[in-house]
Amino acid sequence: MYEGPLQDVIDEFSRLPGVGPKSAQRIAFHLLQADPRDVDRLASALNRLQQGVHFCRICNNISSEDVCRICADSSRDATTVCVVEESKDIQVIERTGEYKGRYHVLGGALDPLNGVGPKELNVTTLVQRIGGRVDDVPSADGTLPEPPVIGEVIIATDPNTEGEATASYLGRLLKDFPGLTVSRLASGIPMGGDLEFVDELTLSRAFEGRTPVR
Ligand SMILES: [Zn+2]
């Protein structure tokens, strides 16, 4: 235990996800010796964090503007919407460079035991988007484009109990939209993995989602 502000900083960092007491101590000592301007920058970024972050009014992604970078990008396919649990999942999918559509952030997954039902998630706004009532980003000259007709919803919730329950719920909810395809990201055996070490649920999902060899 140290005294005063140093210990306060160690305690605060220790509370963060993924930071153990040793890392917290290392960061605190680093900051103690760092250039005061660097520490000021960190402190002011932390101060601005909660006031400066907004949620995109179309997809609920974290955004510094009213509409996020992805929804505002007219080169992206507005007819395909990938549904994710959290904004951070968008970063993961974007890193693959595979997906050129839009997103919808639910803000979590169904978890009735912990009081998370459909009302606690951004489900209504998803249904409204598919109905074509929300994607109304004005173009540069201020005119509203025709709402895009969403033809495909790709459900990319986490492959765990809550994520699976959320995917089935959304599948049932969206099945009656005319002309809409609802798909779920395939899940299976990790690349570089070994069948012997794959759990049964993963293996059965991999069988279900098998694809023809090309
Ligand atoms: Zn957006």
mmCIF file with all atom_site columns, C-alpha atoms and ligand atoms in Angstrom:
data_model
loop_
_atom_site.group_PDB
_atom_site.id
_atom_site.type_symbol
_atom_site.label_atom_id
_atom_site.label_alt_id
_atom_site.label_comp_id
_atom_site.label_asym_id
_atom_site.label_entity_id
_atom_site.label_seq_id
_atom_site.pdbx_PDB_ins_code
_atom_site.Cartn_x
_atom_site.Cartn_y
_atom_site.Cartn_z
_atom_site.occupancy
_atom_site.B_iso_or_equiv
_atom_site.pdbx_formal_charge
_atom_site.auth_seq_id
_atom_site.auth_comp_id
_atom_site.auth_asym_id
_atom_site.auth_atom_id
_atom_site.pdbx_PDB_model_num
ATOM   1   C  CA . MET A 1 1   ? 0.000   0.000   0.000   1.00 0.00 ? 1   MET A CA 1
ATOM   2   C  CA . TYR A 1 2   ? 1.202   3.477   -0.873  1.00 0.00 ? 2   TYR A CA 1
ATOM   3   C  CA . GLU A 1 3   ? -0.046  6.732   0.549   1.00 0.00 ? 3   GLU A CA 1
ATOM   4   C  CA . GLY A 1 4   ? -2.267  9.426   -0.853  1.00 0.00 ? 4   GLY A CA 1
ATOM   5   C  CA . PRO A 1 5   ? -2.944  10.095  -4.543  1.00 0.00 ? 5   PRO A CA 1
ATOM   6   C  CA . LEU A 1 6   ? -0.674  7.301   -5.836  1.00 0.00 ? 6   LEU A CA 1
ATOM   7   C  CA . GLN A 1 7   ? -2.717  4.660   -4.019  1.00 0.00 ? 7   GLN A CA 1
ATOM   8   C  CA . ASP A 1 8   ? -5.965  6.364   -5.121  1.00 0.00 ? 8   ASP A CA 1
ATOM   9   C  CA . VAL A 1 9   ? -4.876  6.059   -8.758  1.00 0.00 ? 9   VAL A CA 1
ATOM   10  C  CA . ILE A 1 10  ? -3.839  2.409   -8.286  1.00 0.00 ? 10  ILE A CA 1
ATOM   11  C  CA . ASP A 1 11  ? -7.230  1.664   -6.671  1.00 0.00 ? 11  ASP A CA 1
ATOM   12  C  CA . GLU A 1 12  ? -9.120  3.335   -9.528  1.00 0.00 ? 12  GLU A CA 1
ATOM   13  C  CA . PHE A 1 13  ? -7.208  1.520   -12.253 1.00 0.00 ? 13  PHE A CA 1
ATOM   14  C  CA . SER A 1 14  ? -7.606  -1.807  -10.415 1.00 0.00 ? 14  SER A CA 1
ATOM   15  C  CA . ARG A 1 15  ? -11.364 -1.435  -10.750 1.00 0.00 ? 15  ARG A CA 1
ATOM   16  C  CA . LEU A 1 16  ? -11.171 -1.347  -14.565 1.00 0.00 ? 16  LEU A CA 1
ATOM   17  C  CA . PRO A 1 17  ? -11.956 -4.497  -16.550 1.00 0.00 ? 17  PRO A CA 1
ATOM   18  C  CA . GLY A 1 18  ? -8.875  -6.495  -17.497 1.00 0.00 ? 18  GLY A CA 1
ATOM   19  C  CA . VAL A 1 19  ? -6.528  -4.491  -15.256 1.00 0.00 ? 19  VAL A CA 1
ATOM   20  C  CA . GLY A 1 20  ? -5.139  -6.386  -12.289 1.00 0.00 ? 20  GLY A CA 1
ATOM   21  C  CA . PRO A 1 21  ? -3.440  -4.783  -9.276  1.00 0.00 ? 21  PRO A CA 1
ATOM   22  C  CA . LYS A 1 22  ? 0.030   -5.253  -10.801 1.00 0.00 ? 22  LYS A CA 1
ATOM   23  C  CA . SER A 1 23  ? -0.869  -3.537  -14.064 1.00 0.00 ? 23  SER A CA 1
ATOM   24  C  CA . ALA A 1 24  ? -2.643  -0.788  -12.120 1.00 0.00 ? 24  ALA A CA 1
ATOM   25  C  CA . GLN A 1 25  ? 0.534   -0.190  -10.139 1.00 0.00 ? 25  GLN A CA 1
ATOM   26  C  CA . ARG A 1 26  ? 2.661   -0.167  -13.312 1.00 0.00 ? 26  ARG A CA 1
ATOM   27  C  CA . ILE A 1 27  ? 0.374   2.386   -14.985 1.00 0.00 ? 27  ILE A CA 1
ATOM   28  C  CA . ALA A 1 28  ? 0.274   4.587   -11.880 1.00 0.00 ? 28  ALA A CA 1
ATOM   29  C  CA . PHE A 1 29  ? 4.080   4.666   -11.606 1.00 0.00 ? 29  PHE A CA 1
ATOM   30  C  CA . HIS A 1 30  ? 4.349   5.371   -15.320 1.00 0.00 ? 30  HIS A CA 1
ATOM   31  C  CA . LEU A 1 31  ? 1.996   8.346   -14.965 1.00 0.00 ? 31  LEU A CA 1
ATOM   32  C  CA . LEU A 1 32  ? 3.891   9.599   -11.912 1.00 0.00 ? 32  LEU A CA 1
ATOM   33  C  CA . GLN A 1 33  ? 7.016   9.984   -14.023 1.00 0.00 ? 33  GLN A CA 1
ATOM   34  C  CA . ALA A 1 34  ? 5.322   10.979  -17.289 1.00 0.00 ? 34  ALA A CA 1
ATOM   35  C  CA . ASP A 1 35  ? 5.377   14.412  -18.910 1.00 0.00 ? 35  ASP A CA 1
ATOM   36  C  CA . PRO A 1 36  ? 2.679   16.478  -17.124 1.00 0.00 ? 36  PRO A CA 1
ATOM   37  C  CA . ARG A 1 37  ? 1.232   17.395  -20.545 1.00 0.00 ? 37  ARG A CA 1
ATOM   38  C  CA . ASP A 1 38  ? 0.609   13.703  -21.301 1.00 0.00 ? 38  ASP A CA 1
ATOM   39  C  CA . VAL A 1 39  ? -1.134  13.279  -17.949 1.00 0.00 ? 39  VAL A CA 1
ATOM   40  C  CA . ASP A 1 40  ? -3.247  16.395  -18.602 1.00 0.00 ? 40  ASP A CA 1
ATOM   41  C  CA . ARG A 1 41  ? -4.285  15.010  -21.972 1.00 0.00 ? 41  ARG A CA 1
ATOM   42  C  CA . LEU A 1 42  ? -5.326  11.706  -20.406 1.00 0.00 ? 42  LEU A CA 1
ATOM   43  C  CA . ALA A 1 43  ? -7.220  13.466  -17.607 1.00 0.00 ? 43  ALA A CA 1
ATOM   44  C  CA . SER A 1 44  ? -9.100  15.719  -20.016 1.00 0.00 ? 44  SER A CA 1
ATOM   45  C  CA . ALA A 1 45  ? -9.946  12.798  -22.346 1.00 0.00 ? 45  ALA A CA 1
ATOM   46  C  CA . LEU A 1 46  ? -11.413 10.970  -19.327 1.00 0.00 ? 46  LEU A CA 1
ATOM   47  C  CA . ASN A 1 47  ? -13.364 14.066  -18.331 1.00 0.00 ? 47  ASN A CA 1
ATOM   48  C  CA . ARG A 1 48  ? -14.850 14.446  -21.796 1.00 0.00 ? 48  ARG A CA 1
ATOM   49  C  CA . LEU A 1 49  ? -15.657 10.760  -22.186 1.00 0.00 ? 49  LEU A CA 1
ATOM   50  C  CA . GLN A 1 50  ? -19.210 10.671  -20.920 1.00 0.00 ? 50  GLN A CA 1
ATOM   51  C  CA . GLN A 1 51  ? -20.322 14.150  -22.061 1.00 0.00 ? 51  GLN A CA 1
ATOM   52  C  CA . GLY A 1 52  ? -18.731 13.913  -25.499 1.00 0.00 ? 52  GLY A CA 1
ATOM   53  C  CA . VAL A 1 53  ? -20.081 10.527  -26.564 1.00 0.00 ? 53  VAL A CA 1
ATOM   54  C  CA . HIS A 1 54  ? -23.421 10.257  -28.311 1.00 0.00 ? 54  HIS A CA 1
ATOM   55  C  CA . PHE A 1 55  ? -25.265 7.380   -29.865 1.00 0.00 ? 55  PHE A CA 1
ATOM   56  C  CA . CYS A 1 56  ? -26.095 7.376   -33.561 1.00 0.00 ? 56  CYS A CA 1
ATOM   57  C  CA . ARG A 1 57  ? -29.830 8.044   -33.897 1.00 0.00 ? 57  ARG A CA 1
ATOM   58  C  CA . ILE A 1 58  ? -30.109 5.437   -36.650 1.00 0.00 ? 58  ILE A CA 1
ATOM   59  C  CA . CYS A 1 59  ? -28.045 2.486   -35.463 1.00 0.00 ? 59  CYS A CA 1
ATOM   60  C  CA . ASN A 1 60  ? -27.140 3.340   -31.808 1.00 0.00 ? 60  ASN A CA 1
ATOM   61  C  CA . ASN A 1 61  ? -23.418 3.036   -32.536 1.00 0.00 ? 61  ASN A CA 1
ATOM   62  C  CA . ILE A 1 62  ? -21.176 5.293   -30.449 1.00 0.00 ? 62  ILE A CA 1
ATOM   63  C  CA . SER A 1 63  ? -20.690 8.480   -32.406 1.00 0.00 ? 63  SER A CA 1
ATOM   64  C  CA . SER A 1 64  ? -19.418 12.029  -31.926 1.00 0.00 ? 64  SER A CA 1
ATOM   65  C  CA . GLU A 1 65  ? -22.170 13.283  -34.265 1.00 0.00 ? 65  GLU A CA 1
ATOM   66  C  CA . ASP A 1 66  ? -25.930 12.811  -34.511 1.00 0.00 ? 66  ASP A CA 1
ATOM   67  C  CA . VAL A 1 67  ? -25.381 10.134  -37.188 1.00 0.00 ? 67  VAL A CA 1
ATOM   68  C  CA . CYS A 1 68  ? -22.334 7.854   -37.059 1.00 0.00 ? 68  CYS A CA 1
ATOM   69  C  CA . ARG A 1 69  ? -19.596 7.588   -39.702 1.00 0.00 ? 69  ARG A CA 1
ATOM   70  C  CA . ILE A 1 70  ? -20.941 4.285   -41.028 1.00 0.00 ? 70  ILE A CA 1
ATOM   71  C  CA . CYS A 1 71  ? -24.584 5.409   -41.412 1.00 0.00 ? 71  CYS A CA 1
ATOM   72  C  CA . ALA A 1 72  ? -23.388 8.653   -43.020 1.00 0.00 ? 72  ALA A CA 1
ATOM   73  C  CA . ASP A 1 73  ? -21.216 6.783   -45.556 1.00 0.00 ? 73  ASP A CA 1
ATOM   74  C  CA . SER A 1 74  ? -23.265 6.621   -48.755 1.00 0.00 ? 74  SER A CA 1
ATOM   75  C  CA . SER A 1 75  ? -20.843 4.113   -50.314 1.00 0.00 ? 75  SER A CA 1
ATOM   76  C  CA . ARG A 1 76  ? -22.012 1.463   -47.842 1.00 0.00 ? 76  ARG A CA 1
ATOM   77  C  CA . ASP A 1 77  ? -24.900 -0.843  -48.654 1.00 0.00 ? 77  ASP A CA 1
ATOM   78  C  CA . ALA A 1 78  ? -27.902 0.507   -46.769 1.00 0.00 ? 78  ALA A CA 1
ATOM   79  C  CA . THR A 1 79  ? -30.045 -2.517  -47.626 1.00 0.00 ? 79  THR A CA 1
ATOM   80  C  CA . THR A 1 80  ? -28.044 -4.890  -45.404 1.00 0.00 ? 80  THR A CA 1
ATOM   81  C  CA . VAL A 1 81  ? -28.030 -4.459  -41.633 1.00 0.00 ? 81  VAL A CA 1
ATOM   82  C  CA . CYS A 1 82  ? -25.780 -6.448  -39.309 1.00 0.00 ? 82  CYS A CA 1
ATOM   83  C  CA . VAL A 1 83  ? -27.177 -6.643  -35.764 1.00 0.00 ? 83  VAL A CA 1
ATOM   84  C  CA . VAL A 1 84  ? -24.574 -6.666  -32.988 1.00 0.00 ? 84  VAL A CA 1
ATOM   85  C  CA . GLU A 1 85  ? -24.767 -6.521  -29.205 1.00 0.00 ? 85  GLU A CA 1
ATOM   86  C  CA . GLU A 1 86  ? -22.299 -3.686  -28.589 1.00 0.00 ? 86  GLU A CA 1
ATOM   87  C  CA . SER A 1 87  ? -20.485 -0.939  -30.493 1.00 0.00 ? 87  SER A CA 1
ATOM   88  C  CA . LYS A 1 88  ? -17.202 -2.714  -29.866 1.00 0.00 ? 88  LYS A CA 1
ATOM   89  C  CA . ASP A 1 89  ? -18.431 -5.650  -31.970 1.00 0.00 ? 89  ASP A CA 1
ATOM   90  C  CA . ILE A 1 90  ? -18.595 -3.264  -34.950 1.00 0.00 ? 90  ILE A CA 1
ATOM   91  C  CA . GLN A 1 91  ? -14.874 -2.572  -34.584 1.00 0.00 ? 91  GLN A CA 1
ATOM   92  C  CA . VAL A 1 92  ? -14.168 -6.307  -34.686 1.00 0.00 ? 92  VAL A CA 1
ATOM   93  C  CA . ILE A 1 93  ? -16.247 -6.865  -37.845 1.00 0.00 ? 93  ILE A CA 1
ATOM   94  C  CA . GLU A 1 94  ? -14.824 -3.742  -39.518 1.00 0.00 ? 94  GLU A CA 1
ATOM   95  C  CA . ARG A 1 95  ? -11.294 -5.057  -39.020 1.00 0.00 ? 95  ARG A CA 1
ATOM   96  C  CA . THR A 1 96  ? -12.087 -8.010  -41.296 1.00 0.00 ? 96  THR A CA 1
ATOM   97  C  CA . GLY A 1 97  ? -12.862 -5.627  -44.184 1.00 0.00 ? 97  GLY A CA 1
ATOM   98  C  CA . GLU A 1 98  ? -15.447 -8.209  -45.359 1.00 0.00 ? 98  GLU A CA 1
ATOM   99  C  CA . TYR A 1 99  ? -18.641 -6.360  -44.583 1.00 0.00 ? 99  TYR A CA 1
ATOM   100 C  CA . LYS A 1 100 ? -19.844 -3.280  -46.480 1.00 0.00 ? 100 LYS A CA 1
ATOM   101 C  CA . GLY A 1 101 ? -23.357 -2.891  -45.080 1.00 0.00 ? 101 GLY A CA 1
ATOM   102 C  CA . ARG A 1 102 ? -24.723 -0.989  -42.099 1.00 0.00 ? 102 ARG A CA 1
ATOM   103 C  CA . TYR A 1 103 ? -25.125 -2.003  -38.465 1.00 0.00 ? 103 TYR A CA 1
ATOM   104 C  CA . HIS A 1 104 ? -27.621 -1.949  -35.646 1.00 0.00 ? 104 HIS A CA 1
ATOM   105 C  CA . VAL A 1 105 ? -26.418 -1.992  -32.031 1.00 0.00 ? 105 VAL A CA 1
ATOM   106 C  CA . LEU A 1 106 ? -28.819 -3.686  -29.612 1.00 0.00 ? 106 LEU A CA 1
ATOM   107 C  CA . GLY A 1 107 ? -27.063 -2.505  -26.466 1.00 0.00 ? 107 GLY A CA 1
ATOM   108 C  CA . GLY A 1 108 ? -26.783 -6.023  -25.015 1.00 0.00 ? 108 GLY A CA 1
ATOM   109 C  CA . ALA A 1 109 ? -28.495 -9.390  -25.302 1.00 0.00 ? 109 ALA A CA 1
ATOM   110 C  CA . LEU A 1 110 ? -31.681 -10.873 -23.858 1.00 0.00 ? 110 LEU A CA 1
ATOM   111 C  CA . ASP A 1 111 ? -31.024 -12.008 -20.306 1.00 0.00 ? 111 ASP A CA 1
ATOM   112 C  CA . PRO A 1 112 ? -34.363 -12.447 -18.485 1.00 0.00 ? 112 PRO A CA 1
ATOM   113 C  CA . LEU A 1 113 ? -32.712 -13.627 -15.254 1.00 0.00 ? 113 LEU A CA 1
ATOM   114 C  CA . ASN A 1 114 ? -30.969 -10.262 -15.011 1.00 0.00 ? 114 ASN A CA 1
ATOM   115 C  CA . GLY A 1 115 ? -33.993 -8.252  -16.087 1.00 0.00 ? 115 GLY A CA 1
ATOM   116 C  CA . VAL A 1 116 ? -32.960 -7.675  -19.707 1.00 0.00 ? 116 VAL A CA 1
ATOM   117 C  CA . GLY A 1 117 ? -35.971 -8.148  -21.977 1.00 0.00 ? 117 GLY A CA 1
ATOM   118 C  CA . PRO A 1 118 ? -36.654 -6.840  -25.503 1.00 0.00 ? 118 PRO A CA 1
ATOM   119 C  CA . LYS A 1 119 ? -37.706 -3.448  -24.049 1.00 0.00 ? 119 LYS A CA 1
ATOM   120 C  CA . GLU A 1 120 ? -34.250 -2.954  -22.562 1.00 0.00 ? 120 GLU A CA 1
ATOM   121 C  CA . LEU A 1 121 ? -32.634 -3.420  -25.992 1.00 0.00 ? 121 LEU A CA 1
ATOM   122 C  CA . ASN A 1 122 ? -32.823 -1.302  -29.156 1.00 0.00 ? 122 ASN A CA 1
ATOM   123 C  CA . VAL A 1 123 ? -35.287 -3.675  -30.798 1.00 0.00 ? 123 VAL A CA 1
ATOM   124 C  CA . THR A 1 124 ? -38.096 -1.238  -31.639 1.00 0.00 ? 124 THR A CA 1
ATOM   125 C  CA . THR A 1 125 ? -35.712 1.009   -33.580 1.00 0.00 ? 125 THR A CA 1
ATOM   126 C  CA . LEU A 1 126 ? -34.524 -2.046  -35.533 1.00 0.00 ? 126 LEU A CA 1
ATOM   127 C  CA . VAL A 1 127 ? -38.091 -2.947  -36.501 1.00 0.00 ? 127 VAL A CA 1
ATOM   128 C  CA . GLN A 1 128 ? -38.746 0.691   -37.457 1.00 0.00 ? 128 GLN A CA 1
ATOM   129 C  CA . ARG A 1 129 ? -35.619 0.727   -39.640 1.00 0.00 ? 129 ARG A CA 1
ATOM   130 C  CA . ILE A 1 130 ? -36.740 -2.382  -41.454 1.00 0.00 ? 130 ILE A CA 1
ATOM   131 C  CA . GLY A 1 131 ? -40.109 -0.717  -41.913 1.00 0.00 ? 131 GLY A CA 1
ATOM   132 C  CA . GLY A 1 132 ? -38.141 2.130   -43.567 1.00 0.00 ? 132 GLY A CA 1
ATOM   133 C  CA . ARG A 1 133 ? -38.948 4.899   -41.130 1.00 0.00 ? 133 ARG A CA 1
ATOM   134 C  CA . VAL A 1 134 ? -35.623 5.880   -39.600 1.00 0.00 ? 134 VAL A CA 1
ATOM   135 C  CA . ASP A 1 135 ? -32.849 5.920   -42.235 1.00 0.00 ? 135 ASP A CA 1
ATOM   136 C  CA . ASP A 1 136 ? -33.494 9.502   -43.190 1.00 0.00 ? 136 ASP A CA 1
ATOM   137 C  CA . VAL A 1 137 ? -30.011 11.056  -43.310 1.00 0.00 ? 137 VAL A CA 1
ATOM   138 C  CA . PRO A 1 138 ? -30.335 14.288  -45.298 1.00 0.00 ? 138 PRO A CA 1
ATOM   139 C  CA . SER A 1 139 ? -27.912 14.476  -48.227 1.00 0.00 ? 139 SER A CA 1
ATOM   140 C  CA . ALA A 1 140 ? -25.531 17.441  -48.673 1.00 0.00 ? 140 ALA A CA 1
ATOM   141 C  CA . ASP A 1 141 ? -28.265 19.575  -50.269 1.00 0.00 ? 141 ASP A CA 1
ATOM   142 C  CA . GLY A 1 142 ? -30.614 18.908  -47.347 1.00 0.00 ? 142 GLY A CA 1
ATOM   143 C  CA . THR A 1 143 ? -33.073 16.647  -49.180 1.00 0.00 ? 143 THR A CA 1
ATOM   144 C  CA . LEU A 1 144 ? -34.166 13.422  -47.579 1.00 0.00 ? 144 LEU A CA 1
ATOM   145 C  CA . PRO A 1 145 ? -33.422 10.354  -49.697 1.00 0.00 ? 145 PRO A CA 1
ATOM   146 C  CA . GLU A 1 146 ? -35.959 7.576   -50.112 1.00 0.00 ? 146 GLU A CA 1
ATOM   147 C  CA . PRO A 1 147 ? -35.681 5.218   -47.138 1.00 0.00 ? 147 PRO A CA 1
ATOM   148 C  CA . PRO A 1 148 ? -33.682 2.184   -48.245 1.00 0.00 ? 148 PRO A CA 1
ATOM   149 C  CA . VAL A 1 149 ? -35.509 -1.097  -48.418 1.00 0.00 ? 149 VAL A CA 1
ATOM   150 C  CA . ILE A 1 150 ? -33.661 -3.396  -46.058 1.00 0.00 ? 150 ILE A CA 1
ATOM   151 C  CA . GLY A 1 151 ? -33.371 -6.781  -47.738 1.00 0.00 ? 151 GLY A CA 1
ATOM   152 C  CA . GLU A 1 152 ? -31.142 -8.645  -45.325 1.00 0.00 ? 152 GLU A CA 1
ATOM   153 C  CA . VAL A 1 153 ? -30.573 -8.655  -41.592 1.00 0.00 ? 153 VAL A CA 1
ATOM   154 C  CA . ILE A 1 154 ? -27.480 -10.510 -40.409 1.00 0.00 ? 154 ILE A CA 1
ATOM   155 C  CA . ILE A 1 155 ? -27.651 -11.383 -36.735 1.00 0.00 ? 155 ILE A CA 1
ATOM   156 C  CA . ALA A 1 156 ? -24.182 -11.290 -35.208 1.00 0.00 ? 156 ALA A CA 1
ATOM   157 C  CA . THR A 1 157 ? -24.950 -11.628 -31.505 1.00 0.00 ? 157 THR A CA 1
ATOM   158 C  CA . ASP A 1 158 ? -22.440 -13.511 -29.352 1.00 0.00 ? 158 ASP A CA 1
ATOM   159 C  CA . PRO A 1 159 ? -22.402 -17.321 -29.628 1.00 0.00 ? 159 PRO A CA 1
ATOM   160 C  CA . ASN A 1 160 ? -23.428 -17.843 -25.973 1.00 0.00 ? 160 ASN A CA 1
ATOM   161 C  CA . THR A 1 161 ? -26.762 -18.567 -24.266 1.00 0.00 ? 161 THR A CA 1
ATOM   162 C  CA . GLU A 1 162 ? -27.942 -14.927 -24.238 1.00 0.00 ? 162 GLU A CA 1
ATOM   163 C  CA . GLY A 1 163 ? -26.725 -14.254 -27.767 1.00 0.00 ? 163 GLY A CA 1
ATOM   164 C  CA . GLU A 1 164 ? -28.422 -17.392 -29.101 1.00 0.00 ? 164 GLU A CA 1
ATOM   165 C  CA . ALA A 1 165 ? -31.687 -16.518 -27.329 1.00 0.00 ? 165 ALA A CA 1
ATOM   166 C  CA . THR A 1 166 ? -31.525 -13.009 -28.793 1.00 0.00 ? 166 THR A CA 1
ATOM   167 C  CA . ALA A 1 167 ? -30.897 -14.383 -32.291 1.00 0.00 ? 167 ALA A CA 1
ATOM   168 C  CA . SER A 1 168 ? -33.904 -16.738 -32.075 1.00 0.00 ? 168 SER A CA 1
ATOM   169 C  CA . TYR A 1 169 ? -36.104 -13.956 -30.715 1.00 0.00 ? 169 TYR A CA 1
ATOM   170 C  CA . LEU A 1 170 ? -35.120 -11.611 -33.566 1.00 0.00 ? 170 LEU A CA 1
ATOM   171 C  CA . GLY A 1 171 ? -35.542 -14.420 -36.083 1.00 0.00 ? 171 GLY A CA 1
ATOM   172 C  CA . ARG A 1 172 ? -39.147 -14.948 -34.926 1.00 0.00 ? 172 ARG A CA 1
ATOM   173 C  CA . LEU A 1 173 ? -39.850 -11.218 -34.737 1.00 0.00 ? 173 LEU A CA 1
ATOM   174 C  CA . LEU A 1 174 ? -38.613 -10.497 -38.263 1.00 0.00 ? 174 LEU A CA 1
ATOM   175 C  CA . LYS A 1 175 ? -39.797 -13.586 -40.093 1.00 0.00 ? 175 LYS A CA 1
ATOM   176 C  CA . ASP A 1 176 ? -43.002 -11.991 -41.425 1.00 0.00 ? 176 ASP A CA 1
ATOM   177 C  CA . PHE A 1 177 ? -41.389 -8.960  -43.073 1.00 0.00 ? 177 PHE A CA 1
ATOM   178 C  CA . PRO A 1 178 ? -42.013 -9.466  -46.806 1.00 0.00 ? 178 PRO A CA 1
ATOM   179 C  CA . GLY A 1 179 ? -38.858 -9.982  -48.844 1.00 0.00 ? 179 GLY A CA 1
ATOM   180 C  CA . LEU A 1 180 ? -36.543 -9.860  -45.826 1.00 0.00 ? 180 LEU A CA 1
ATOM   181 C  CA . THR A 1 181 ? -33.794 -12.455 -45.407 1.00 0.00 ? 181 THR A CA 1
ATOM   182 C  CA . VAL A 1 182 ? -32.676 -12.995 -41.829 1.00 0.00 ? 182 VAL A CA 1
ATOM   183 C  CA . SER A 1 183 ? -29.399 -14.824 -41.369 1.00 0.00 ? 183 SER A CA 1
ATOM   184 C  CA . ARG A 1 184 ? -27.181 -15.661 -38.429 1.00 0.00 ? 184 ARG A CA 1
ATOM   185 C  CA . LEU A 1 185 ? -23.378 -15.559 -38.562 1.00 0.00 ? 185 LEU A CA 1
ATOM   186 C  CA . ALA A 1 186 ? -22.015 -19.073 -38.948 1.00 0.00 ? 186 ALA A CA 1
ATOM   187 C  CA . SER A 1 187 ? -20.082 -20.286 -35.966 1.00 0.00 ? 187 SER A CA 1
ATOM   188 C  CA . GLY A 1 188 ? -17.868 -23.282 -35.830 1.00 0.00 ? 188 GLY A CA 1
ATOM   189 C  CA . ILE A 1 189 ? -14.423 -24.587 -35.272 1.00 0.00 ? 189 ILE A CA 1
ATOM   190 C  CA . PRO A 1 190 ? -11.772 -21.912 -34.763 1.00 0.00 ? 190 PRO A CA 1
ATOM   191 C  CA . MET A 1 191 ? -9.089  -21.673 -37.441 1.00 0.00 ? 191 MET A CA 1
ATOM   192 C  CA . GLY A 1 192 ? -5.919  -23.351 -36.276 1.00 0.00 ? 192 GLY A CA 1
ATOM   193 C  CA . GLY A 1 193 ? -8.030  -25.394 -33.839 1.00 0.00 ? 193 GLY A CA 1
ATOM   194 C  CA . ASP A 1 194 ? -8.134  -29.109 -33.242 1.00 0.00 ? 194 ASP A CA 1
ATOM   195 C  CA . LEU A 1 195 ? -11.408 -31.120 -33.353 1.00 0.00 ? 195 LEU A CA 1
ATOM   196 C  CA . GLU A 1 196 ? -10.398 -32.995 -30.243 1.00 0.00 ? 196 GLU A CA 1
ATOM   197 C  CA . PHE A 1 197 ? -10.568 -29.814 -28.144 1.00 0.00 ? 197 PHE A CA 1
ATOM   198 C  CA . VAL A 1 198 ? -13.806 -28.370 -29.552 1.00 0.00 ? 198 VAL A CA 1
ATOM   199 C  CA . ASP A 1 199 ? -16.785 -28.435 -27.162 1.00 0.00 ? 199 ASP A CA 1
ATOM   200 C  CA . GLU A 1 200 ? -19.993 -30.230 -28.203 1.00 0.00 ? 200 GLU A CA 1
ATOM   201 C  CA . LEU A 1 201 ? -22.144 -27.117 -28.664 1.00 0.00 ? 201 LEU A CA 1
ATOM   202 C  CA . THR A 1 202 ? -19.578 -25.565 -30.991 1.00 0.00 ? 202 THR A CA 1
ATOM   203 C  CA . LEU A 1 203 ? -19.216 -28.801 -32.912 1.00 0.00 ? 203 LEU A CA 1
ATOM   204 C  CA . SER A 1 204 ? -22.981 -29.239 -33.353 1.00 0.00 ? 204 SER A CA 1
ATOM   205 C  CA . ARG A 1 205 ? -23.300 -25.609 -34.537 1.00 0.00 ? 205 ARG A CA 1
ATOM   206 C  CA . ALA A 1 206 ? -20.449 -26.285 -36.964 1.00 0.00 ? 206 ALA A CA 1
ATOM   207 C  CA . PHE A 1 207 ? -22.370 -29.287 -38.358 1.00 0.00 ? 207 PHE A CA 1
ATOM   208 C  CA . GLU A 1 208 ? -25.532 -27.208 -38.739 1.00 0.00 ? 208 GLU A CA 1
ATOM   209 C  CA . GLY A 1 209 ? -23.655 -24.423 -40.490 1.00 0.00 ? 209 GLY A CA 1
ATOM   210 C  CA . ARG A 1 210 ? -21.621 -26.669 -42.802 1.00 0.00 ? 210 ARG A CA 1
ATOM   211 C  CA . THR A 1 211 ? -20.928 -25.282 -46.278 1.00 0.00 ? 211 THR A CA 1
ATOM   212 C  CA . PRO A 1 212 ? -20.120 -27.010 -49.581 1.00 0.00 ? 212 PRO A CA 1
ATOM   213 C  CA . VAL A 1 213 ? -16.403 -27.388 -50.330 1.00 0.00 ? 213 VAL A CA 1
ATOM   214 C  CA . ARG A 1 214 ? -15.460 -25.117 -53.197 1.00 0.00 ? 214 ARG A CA 1
HETATM 215 ZN ZN . ZN  B 2 .   ? -25.100 4.777   -37.229 1.00 0.00 ? 1   ZN  B ZN 1
#
